[in-house]
Amino acid sequence: MKLTIVVQNLQRGALLAGDGSPEDRWPLLAERIAKADPDLVLLQEAEGWTDSGHRQLVRAEQDLGLDALLAPARSGRGTALLYRRETLGRRTSWTTDHTTDETHHGFGTAGFTVPGLPAPLAVTSVHLTPYSADRAVAEPDFAASRTYRLGPYCVLGGDINYPPAAGPDPAWDRRRPYNRGSRTLLSDPALDQQPAPDRRVAWKLAANGLVDVALHLHQQTGDDDLLRRTGTDDRIDQLWVSARLAPAIDSYTLLDDPDGASDHHGLAVALDTARIDTTRPWTYR
């Protein structure tokens, strides 16, 4: 079975401009997402999606033909997860325990029964705090631990907000000063050194046994298009899978059409579930 997974930052729920004025960009984003024909959609910055009886959440379900789950967040800009019931069936679990205590934007983990897997497929949409790499580097530990509770078959993706483990340096000339402060390794400003990207968050995700899909395919193919920036200045939107899923990675595509849908490009990843490593499954303890 082929599974297509989309990751997309909505930019203020796709309902507001950056300054907070009304701006309904959802039709553009719905068009972008629908073109990928996804089975799973991992969304970030679902601001305003609980308003008026979850009106925007229901709108997204109707426009995309998917079921939707919304995770709480103390920031007010939580994450959402949409899934195609015809492909994945009904979810077997949805967990948001303590995520608002441990992470700035919260997250939820859904479990699905996938034919051929001896344990559920666990899927988590995350949005790591952009304000401090020191705080953000702890969030992958918590998110990975929660995702692995269902077993070794994990998908974790979203707005990671920090540089990938390898690839081109950020476009420093486009980086806002506040992002330079949180995403750059500290050095003595008196020395006027070349800035260095802080890659600790990606290293922490890798330390949890997760694989950056785009980087994995780049290492196999040498295709530099796989490392294109998803944000204004860096590839901060990423999809990571557990090592058992890495053999199933089939393709990675950047989603940038239509233009103006969000300040982030989206990405679509295809997994071939027949190639998942199902040997020696383990349980969480």
Coordinates of N, CA and C in Angstrom, one line a residue, residues 168 218 221-228:
P168 N 22.6 22.9 2.7 CA 23.1 24.3 2.5 C 22.8 25.1 3.8
H218 N 18.3 12.3 -0.4 CA 19.4 13.1 -0.9 C 20.7 12.2 -0.9
T221 N 20.5 9.7 -3.6 CA 20.4 10.1 -5.0 C 21.3 11.3 -5.4
G222 N 21.7 12.1 -4.4 CA 22.5 13.2 -4.7 C 21.7 14.4 -5.3
D223 N 20.4 14.3 -5.3 CA 19.5 15.3 -5.9 C 19.4 16.5 -4.9
D224 N 20.0 17.6 -5.3 CA 20.0 18.8 -4.4 C 18.6 19.4 -4.3
D225 N 17.7 19.2 -5.2 CA 16.4 19.7 -5.1 C 15.7 19.2 -3.8
L226 N 16.1 18.1 -3.3 CA 15.5 17.5 -2.1 C 15.8 18.4 -0.9
L227 N 16.8 19.2 -0.9 CA 17.2 20.1 0.2 C 16.8 21.5 0.0
R228 N 15.9 21.8 -0.9 CA 15.4 23.1 -1.1 C 14.7 23.7 0.2

